[in-house]
């Protein structure tokens, strides 16, 4: 049991280090999805409203609400059309394909999309090729 806890903690710490590094680049990062599993990801990995203020959600009902546990104001995806970001982080990899289709259909600009995979943040498009 301790080995599993240690492995989980190592994965969490690895992602926290990578998020800290991404934050220091000065790139604008948006987090896509704000409830349930995604909200838990934000809280567990310390994605606070000060360092990671931009959160959008596909569900229009969520716009204007706060992310549970971390406090970011949830915005609609259209907000990104007027306020473009460099990186979009999708905390739930199983939702990534649907979200990327939504992003592309809305012509939301971005430089890269990150998803968590095996304890790291990876480029969605590269992972999509490997995981297909």
Short mmCIF file of C-alpha atoms in Angstrom, two decimals:
data_model
loop_
_atom_site.label_atom_id
_atom_site.label_comp_id
_atom_site.label_asym_id
_atom_site.label_seq_id
_atom_site.Cartn_x
_atom_site.Cartn_y
_atom_site.Cartn_z
CA UNK A 1 0.00 0.00 0.00
CA UNK A 2 2.80 2.44 0.84
CA UNK A 3 4.36 1.83 -2.57
CA UNK A 4 1.10 2.86 -4.27
CA UNK A 5 0.86 5.99 -2.12
CA UNK A 6 4.49 6.86 -2.91
CA UNK A 7 3.90 6.35 -6.64
CA UNK A 8 0.78 8.54 -6.56
CA UNK A 9 2.65 11.26 -4.67
CA UNK A 10 5.56 11.11 -7.16
CA UNK A 11 3.13 11.52 -10.06
CA UNK A 12 1.45 14.48 -8.33
CA UNK A 13 4.80 16.11 -7.54
CA UNK A 14 5.99 15.63 -11.12
CA UNK A 15 2.95 17.37 -12.54
CA UNK A 16 3.23 20.15 -9.91
CA UNK A 17 6.87 20.75 -10.98
CA UNK A 18 5.88 20.88 -14.64
CA UNK A 19 3.01 23.28 -13.91
CA UNK A 20 5.40 25.51 -11.95
CA UNK A 21 7.79 25.49 -14.92
CA UNK A 22 5.00 26.33 -17.38
CA UNK A 23 3.88 29.18 -15.12
CA UNK A 24 7.38 30.69 -15.07
CA UNK A 25 7.47 30.91 -18.89
CA UNK A 26 5.04 33.82 -18.80
CA UNK A 27 2.83 32.14 -21.39
CA UNK A 28 -0.91 32.61 -20.98
CA UNK A 29 -2.41 29.30 -19.90
CA UNK A 30 -6.10 28.44 -19.84
CA UNK A 31 -7.54 25.42 -18.09
CA UNK A 32 -10.48 23.85 -19.90
CA UNK A 33 -13.13 22.24 -17.69
CA UNK A 34 -13.87 23.35 -14.19
CA UNK A 35 -16.02 20.83 -12.38
CA UNK A 36 -15.80 17.29 -11.06
CA UNK A 37 -12.58 15.53 -11.95
CA UNK A 38 -11.05 18.72 -13.40
CA UNK A 39 -11.77 20.73 -10.24
CA UNK A 40 -10.13 17.97 -8.20
CA UNK A 41 -7.09 18.07 -10.51
CA UNK A 42 -6.78 21.84 -10.02
CA UNK A 43 -6.98 21.58 -6.25
CA UNK A 44 -4.68 18.55 -5.90
CA UNK A 45 -2.02 20.14 -8.11
CA UNK A 46 -2.24 23.64 -6.62
CA UNK A 47 -3.54 25.49 -9.67
CA UNK A 48 -4.63 28.53 -7.71
CA UNK A 49 -6.50 31.56 -9.05
CA UNK A 50 -3.44 33.80 -8.71
CA UNK A 51 -1.07 31.79 -10.94
CA UNK A 52 -3.67 30.13 -13.18
CA UNK A 53 -6.60 32.56 -13.35
CA UNK A 54 -8.07 31.52 -16.72
CA UNK A 55 -10.57 28.67 -16.59
CA UNK A 56 -13.19 27.92 -19.21
CA UNK A 57 -15.88 25.27 -19.33
CA UNK A 58 -17.87 23.79 -22.20
CA UNK A 59 -21.05 23.91 -20.13
CA UNK A 60 -22.59 27.40 -20.48
CA UNK A 61 -24.33 26.97 -17.11
CA UNK A 62 -20.90 27.08 -15.41
CA UNK A 63 -19.94 30.54 -16.78
CA UNK A 64 -19.69 33.08 -13.98
CA UNK A 65 -19.42 30.49 -11.22
CA UNK A 66 -16.28 29.77 -9.22
CA UNK A 67 -14.14 26.65 -9.52
CA UNK A 68 -14.75 24.63 -6.35
CA UNK A 69 -11.69 24.65 -4.11
CA UNK A 70 -9.49 27.03 -6.12
CA UNK A 71 -11.75 30.02 -6.77
CA UNK A 72 -11.18 30.92 -10.42
CA UNK A 73 -14.11 32.53 -12.22
CA UNK A 74 -15.30 30.12 -14.90
CA UNK A 75 -15.63 31.66 -18.34
CA UNK A 76 -17.33 30.46 -21.50
CA UNK A 77 -15.11 29.19 -24.32
CA UNK A 78 -16.01 32.27 -26.41
CA UNK A 79 -14.04 34.38 -23.92
CA UNK A 80 -10.87 32.89 -25.45
CA UNK A 81 -11.73 34.41 -28.85
CA UNK A 82 -11.22 37.92 -27.45
CA UNK A 83 -8.56 36.90 -24.91
CA UNK A 84 -6.32 34.36 -26.65
CA UNK A 85 -3.97 32.13 -24.68
CA UNK A 86 -0.82 30.28 -25.63
CA UNK A 87 -1.52 26.96 -23.92
CA UNK A 88 -4.75 25.15 -23.10
CA UNK A 89 -4.53 22.54 -20.34
CA UNK A 90 -7.21 19.86 -20.37
CA UNK A 91 -7.05 18.11 -16.96
CA UNK A 92 -9.26 15.17 -18.03
CA UNK A 93 -7.50 13.35 -20.88
CA UNK A 94 -10.59 11.27 -21.62
CA UNK A 95 -12.41 14.52 -22.54
CA UNK A 96 -9.58 15.90 -24.67
CA UNK A 97 -10.76 14.72 -28.10
CA UNK A 98 -14.22 16.26 -27.63
CA UNK A 99 -12.77 19.48 -26.24
CA UNK A 100 -10.22 19.83 -29.05
CA UNK A 101 -13.00 19.36 -31.61
CA UNK A 102 -14.95 22.13 -29.84
CA UNK A 103 -11.87 24.39 -29.78
CA UNK A 104 -11.18 23.83 -33.47
CA UNK A 105 -14.85 24.27 -34.47
CA UNK A 106 -14.97 27.61 -32.63
CA UNK A 107 -11.61 28.60 -34.16
CA UNK A 108 -10.15 29.37 -30.76
CA UNK A 109 -6.46 30.16 -31.24
CA UNK A 110 -3.75 28.37 -29.26
CA UNK A 111 -0.13 27.33 -29.58
CA UNK A 112 -0.39 24.04 -27.71
CA UNK A 113 -2.71 21.78 -25.77
CA UNK A 114 -1.49 19.86 -22.74
CA UNK A 115 -3.01 16.82 -21.07
CA UNK A 116 -1.79 14.80 -18.10
CA UNK A 117 -0.45 11.40 -19.13
CA UNK A 118 1.54 8.93 -17.04
CA UNK A 119 2.60 11.54 -14.51
CA UNK A 120 3.58 14.25 -16.99
CA UNK A 121 1.97 16.99 -19.02
CA UNK A 122 2.21 16.07 -22.67
CA UNK A 123 1.28 17.72 -25.94
CA UNK A 124 -2.18 16.46 -26.86
CA UNK A 125 -1.48 16.21 -30.56
CA UNK A 126 1.71 14.20 -30.02
CA UNK A 127 -0.02 11.96 -27.47
CA UNK A 128 -2.96 11.47 -29.81
CA UNK A 129 -0.61 10.00 -32.41
CA UNK A 130 1.09 7.72 -29.89
CA UNK A 131 -2.12 6.59 -28.16
CA UNK A 132 -4.09 5.99 -31.39
#
